[in-house]
Coordinates of C-alpha atoms in Angstrom, one line a residue:
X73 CA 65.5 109.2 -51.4
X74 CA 61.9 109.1 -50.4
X75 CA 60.7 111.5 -53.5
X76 CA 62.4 110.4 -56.2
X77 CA 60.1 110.0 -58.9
X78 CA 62.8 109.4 -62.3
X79 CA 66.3 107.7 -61.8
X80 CA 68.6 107.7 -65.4
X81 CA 71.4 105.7 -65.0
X82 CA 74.1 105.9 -68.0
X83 CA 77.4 103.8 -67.9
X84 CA 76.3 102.4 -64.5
X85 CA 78.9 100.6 -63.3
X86 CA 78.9 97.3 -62.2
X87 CA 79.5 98.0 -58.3
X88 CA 77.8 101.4 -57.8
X89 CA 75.9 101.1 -54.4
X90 CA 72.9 102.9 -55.9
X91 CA 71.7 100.2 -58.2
X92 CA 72.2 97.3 -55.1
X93 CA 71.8 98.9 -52.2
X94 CA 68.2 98.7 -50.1
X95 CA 67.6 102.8 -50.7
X96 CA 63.7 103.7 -49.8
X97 CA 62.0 104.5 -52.8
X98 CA 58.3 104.9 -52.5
X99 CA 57.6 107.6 -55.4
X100 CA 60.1 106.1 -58.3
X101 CA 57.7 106.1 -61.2
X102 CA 61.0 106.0 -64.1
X103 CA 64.5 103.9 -64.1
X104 CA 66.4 103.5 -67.3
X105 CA 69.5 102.0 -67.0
X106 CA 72.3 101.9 -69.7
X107 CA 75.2 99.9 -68.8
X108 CA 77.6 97.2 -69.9
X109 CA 77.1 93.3 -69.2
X110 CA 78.9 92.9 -66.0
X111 CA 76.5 95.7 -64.5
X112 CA 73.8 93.5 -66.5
X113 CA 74.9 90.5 -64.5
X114 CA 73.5 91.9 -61.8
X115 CA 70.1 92.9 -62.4
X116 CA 68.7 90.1 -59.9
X117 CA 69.7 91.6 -56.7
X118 CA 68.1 95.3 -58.1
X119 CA 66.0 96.4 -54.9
X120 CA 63.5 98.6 -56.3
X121 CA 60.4 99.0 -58.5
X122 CA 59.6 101.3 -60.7
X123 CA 55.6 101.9 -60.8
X124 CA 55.2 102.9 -64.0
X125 CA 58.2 101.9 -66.1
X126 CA 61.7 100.4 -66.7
X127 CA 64.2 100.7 -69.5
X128 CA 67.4 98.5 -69.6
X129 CA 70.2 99.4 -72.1
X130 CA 72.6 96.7 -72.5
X131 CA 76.5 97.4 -74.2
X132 CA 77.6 95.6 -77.2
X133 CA 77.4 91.8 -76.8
X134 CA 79.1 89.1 -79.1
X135 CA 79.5 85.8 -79.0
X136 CA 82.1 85.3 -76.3
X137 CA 79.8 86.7 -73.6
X138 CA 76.0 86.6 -75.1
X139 CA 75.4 84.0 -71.6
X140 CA 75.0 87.3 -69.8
X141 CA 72.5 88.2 -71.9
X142 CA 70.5 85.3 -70.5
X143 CA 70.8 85.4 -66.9
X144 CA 70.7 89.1 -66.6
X145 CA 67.2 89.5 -68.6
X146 CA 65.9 86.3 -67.4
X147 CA 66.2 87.5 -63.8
X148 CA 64.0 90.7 -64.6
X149 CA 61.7 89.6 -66.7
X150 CA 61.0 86.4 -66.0
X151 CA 59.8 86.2 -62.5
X152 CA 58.4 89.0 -61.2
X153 CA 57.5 92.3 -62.8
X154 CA 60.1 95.1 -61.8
X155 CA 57.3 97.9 -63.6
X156 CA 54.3 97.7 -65.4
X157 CA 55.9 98.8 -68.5
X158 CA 59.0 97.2 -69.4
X159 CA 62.1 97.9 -72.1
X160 CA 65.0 95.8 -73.4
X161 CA 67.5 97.3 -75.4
X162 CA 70.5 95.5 -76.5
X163 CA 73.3 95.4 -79.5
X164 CA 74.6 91.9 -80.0
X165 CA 77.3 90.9 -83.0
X166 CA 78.1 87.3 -83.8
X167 CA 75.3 85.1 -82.6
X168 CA 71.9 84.2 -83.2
X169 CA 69.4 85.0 -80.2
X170 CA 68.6 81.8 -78.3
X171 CA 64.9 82.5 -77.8
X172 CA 64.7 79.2 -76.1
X173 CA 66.7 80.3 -73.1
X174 CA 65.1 83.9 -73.0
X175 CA 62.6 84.0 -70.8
X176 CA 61.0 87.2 -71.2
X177 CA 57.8 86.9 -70.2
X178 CA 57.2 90.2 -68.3
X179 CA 59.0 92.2 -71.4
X180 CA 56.7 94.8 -72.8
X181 CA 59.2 96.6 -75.6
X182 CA 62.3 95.5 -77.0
X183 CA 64.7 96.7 -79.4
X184 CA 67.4 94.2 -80.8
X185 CA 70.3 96.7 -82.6
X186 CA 72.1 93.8 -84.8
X187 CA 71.3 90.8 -87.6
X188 CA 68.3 89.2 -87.2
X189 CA 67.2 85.9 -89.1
X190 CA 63.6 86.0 -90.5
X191 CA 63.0 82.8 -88.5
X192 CA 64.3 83.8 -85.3
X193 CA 62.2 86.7 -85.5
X194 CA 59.3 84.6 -86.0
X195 CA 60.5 82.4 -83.3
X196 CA 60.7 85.4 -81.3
X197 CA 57.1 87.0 -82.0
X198 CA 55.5 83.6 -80.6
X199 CA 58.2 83.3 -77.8
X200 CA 56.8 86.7 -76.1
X201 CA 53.4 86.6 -76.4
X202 CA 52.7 89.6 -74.2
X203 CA 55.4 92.0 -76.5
X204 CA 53.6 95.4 -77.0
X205 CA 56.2 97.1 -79.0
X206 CA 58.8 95.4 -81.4
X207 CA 62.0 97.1 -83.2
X208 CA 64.4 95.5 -85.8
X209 CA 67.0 97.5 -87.1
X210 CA 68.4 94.5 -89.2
X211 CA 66.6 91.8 -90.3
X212 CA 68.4 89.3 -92.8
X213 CA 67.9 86.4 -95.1
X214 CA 68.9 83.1 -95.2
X215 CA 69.5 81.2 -98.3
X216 CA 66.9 79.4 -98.1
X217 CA 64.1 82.2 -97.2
X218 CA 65.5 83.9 -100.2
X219 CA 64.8 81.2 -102.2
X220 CA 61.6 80.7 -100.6
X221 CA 59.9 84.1 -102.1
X222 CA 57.0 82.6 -103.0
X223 CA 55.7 84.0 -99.4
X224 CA 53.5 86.6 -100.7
X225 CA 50.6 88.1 -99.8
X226 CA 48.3 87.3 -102.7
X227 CA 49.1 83.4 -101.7
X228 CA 48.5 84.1 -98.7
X229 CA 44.9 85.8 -99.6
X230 CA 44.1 82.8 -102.0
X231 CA 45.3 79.8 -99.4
X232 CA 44.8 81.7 -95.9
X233 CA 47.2 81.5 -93.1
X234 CA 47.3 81.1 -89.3
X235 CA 47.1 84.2 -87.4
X236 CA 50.5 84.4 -84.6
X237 CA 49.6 84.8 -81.3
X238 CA 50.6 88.1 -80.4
X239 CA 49.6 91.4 -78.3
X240 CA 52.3 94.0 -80.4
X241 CA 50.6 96.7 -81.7
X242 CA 53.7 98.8 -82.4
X243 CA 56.6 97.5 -84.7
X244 CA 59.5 99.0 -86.8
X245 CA 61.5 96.8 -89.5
X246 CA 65.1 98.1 -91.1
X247 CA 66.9 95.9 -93.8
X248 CA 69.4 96.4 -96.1
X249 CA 68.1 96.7 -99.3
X250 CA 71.1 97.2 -101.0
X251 CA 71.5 93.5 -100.2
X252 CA 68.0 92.1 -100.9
X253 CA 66.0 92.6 -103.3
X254 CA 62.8 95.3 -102.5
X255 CA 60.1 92.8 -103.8
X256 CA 62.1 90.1 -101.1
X257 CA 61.7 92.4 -98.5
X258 CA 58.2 94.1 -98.9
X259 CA 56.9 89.8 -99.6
X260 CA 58.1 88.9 -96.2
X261 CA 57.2 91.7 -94.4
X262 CA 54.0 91.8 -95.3
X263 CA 53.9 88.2 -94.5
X264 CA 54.6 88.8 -91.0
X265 CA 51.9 91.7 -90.9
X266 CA 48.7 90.0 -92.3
X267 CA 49.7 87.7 -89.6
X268 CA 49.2 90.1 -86.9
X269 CA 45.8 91.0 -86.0
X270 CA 46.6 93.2 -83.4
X271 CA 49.4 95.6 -85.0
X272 CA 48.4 98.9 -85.4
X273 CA 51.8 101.0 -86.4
X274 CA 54.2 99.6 -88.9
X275 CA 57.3 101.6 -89.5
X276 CA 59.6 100.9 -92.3
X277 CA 62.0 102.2 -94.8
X278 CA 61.0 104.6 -97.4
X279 CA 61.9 101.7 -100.4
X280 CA 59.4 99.7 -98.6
X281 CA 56.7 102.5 -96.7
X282 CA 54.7 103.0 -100.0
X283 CA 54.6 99.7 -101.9
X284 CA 53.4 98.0 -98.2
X285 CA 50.6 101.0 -98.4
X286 CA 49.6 99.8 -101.7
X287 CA 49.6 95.9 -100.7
X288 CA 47.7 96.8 -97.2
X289 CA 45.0 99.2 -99.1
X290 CA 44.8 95.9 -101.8
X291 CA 44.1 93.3 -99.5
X292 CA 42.5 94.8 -96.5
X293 CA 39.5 93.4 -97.7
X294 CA 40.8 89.9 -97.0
X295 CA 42.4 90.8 -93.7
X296 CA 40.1 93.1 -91.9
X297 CA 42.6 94.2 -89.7
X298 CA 45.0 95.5 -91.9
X299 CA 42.7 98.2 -92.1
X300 CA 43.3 99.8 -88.8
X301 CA 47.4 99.7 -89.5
X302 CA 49.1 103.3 -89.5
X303 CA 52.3 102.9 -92.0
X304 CA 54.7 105.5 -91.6
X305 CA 58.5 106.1 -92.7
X306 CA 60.6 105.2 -89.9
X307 CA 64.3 103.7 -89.2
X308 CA 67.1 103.7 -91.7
X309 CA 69.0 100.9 -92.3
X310 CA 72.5 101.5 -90.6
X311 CA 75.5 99.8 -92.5

């Protein structure tokens, strides 16, 4: 297959000789693959680059399986880069992310469809320091973050706080604010984004899209780089 340039995979399966086998591919520009985890298993003996991106759907994982998680991501984005651009999208139920045992150094954009805790997603941001693009569709709160909502940006403003070492300049937040409380939500959400100096499009719900306008335009001054942050309406939280 000497000119192909895009290669879509959906419901690859876990012994197709396409994904495994030694094919020529000089022009492949593209690959998104959208399979389940014992196709993902294999993603270390892939034989082919893509030269300008790669997208990797992973199927529903839950806590009786999540160590494929691991060792299939870890083998593509760990070692060597498969693209220059790279994507991770996965659904997990059941367990909390081990960003300890991720190593996703070479991971450009990844979307995480299921609960996550506000700390893991801090652990997260500062695990992948070279993330461009960052999507929650469900971030939650512990007891004790709830309780701890004295986060807020005017504290922040007054006392300072220290910048995360980050590169993503795109991210999208969904919570269920049927659950929390709006003012718990828009406080550590903001939180997270006069942390990040280099974030320049924020999406989130329309309960939170305006108020975090209103914060960003108030204390811009403060944080210069809140200035150059485009705040749109983007995902809705799914139940």
């Amino acid at each position: 297959m000497p000119k192909l340039k895009h290669m879509v995979l959906n419901n690859a399966p876990p012994f197709g000789d396409i994904l495994f086998s030694d094919y020529e591919m000089p022009c492949l520009e593209y690959v998104s693959i959208n399979g389940g985890l014992r196709m993902a298993a294999r993603f270390g003996e892939l034989a082919f680059y893509a030269s300008k991106r790669m997208r990797i759907d992973i199927k529903e994982i839950d806590k009786h399986n999540n160590e494929y998680l691991y060792i299939s991501t870890n083998d593509l984005f760990s070692k060597n880069r498969r693209a220059p651009y790279t994507e991770l999208l996965f659904n997990h139920n059941g367990f909390d992310i081990d960003f300890g045992r991720a190593k996703w150094h070479y991971l450009d954009k990844l979307d995480i469809f299921g609960e996550i805790d506000f700390n893991h997603l801090l652990e997260l941001i500062i695990k992948l320091p070279l993330l461009d693009s960052l999507n929650i569709t469900s971030l939650v709160f512990s007891n004790y973050e709830i309780g701890m909502h004295n986060q807020t940006t005017q504290q922040a403003s007054s006392k300072g706080v220290d910048m995360l070492h980050t590169n993503i300049t795109n991210l999208s937040i969904s919570c269920d604010t049927d659950v929390y409380s709006t003012d718990l939500v828009l406080s550590k959400v903001m939180y997270f984004v006069i942390r990040m100096q280099s974030l320049k499009n924020l999406e989130l719900e329309s309960e939170i899209e305006l108020p975090a306008r209103d914060l960003i335009d108030r204390y811009k001054d403060y944080f210069p780089h809140l200035a150059n942050i485009i705040v749109q309406e983007g995902l809705v939280f799914i139940k």
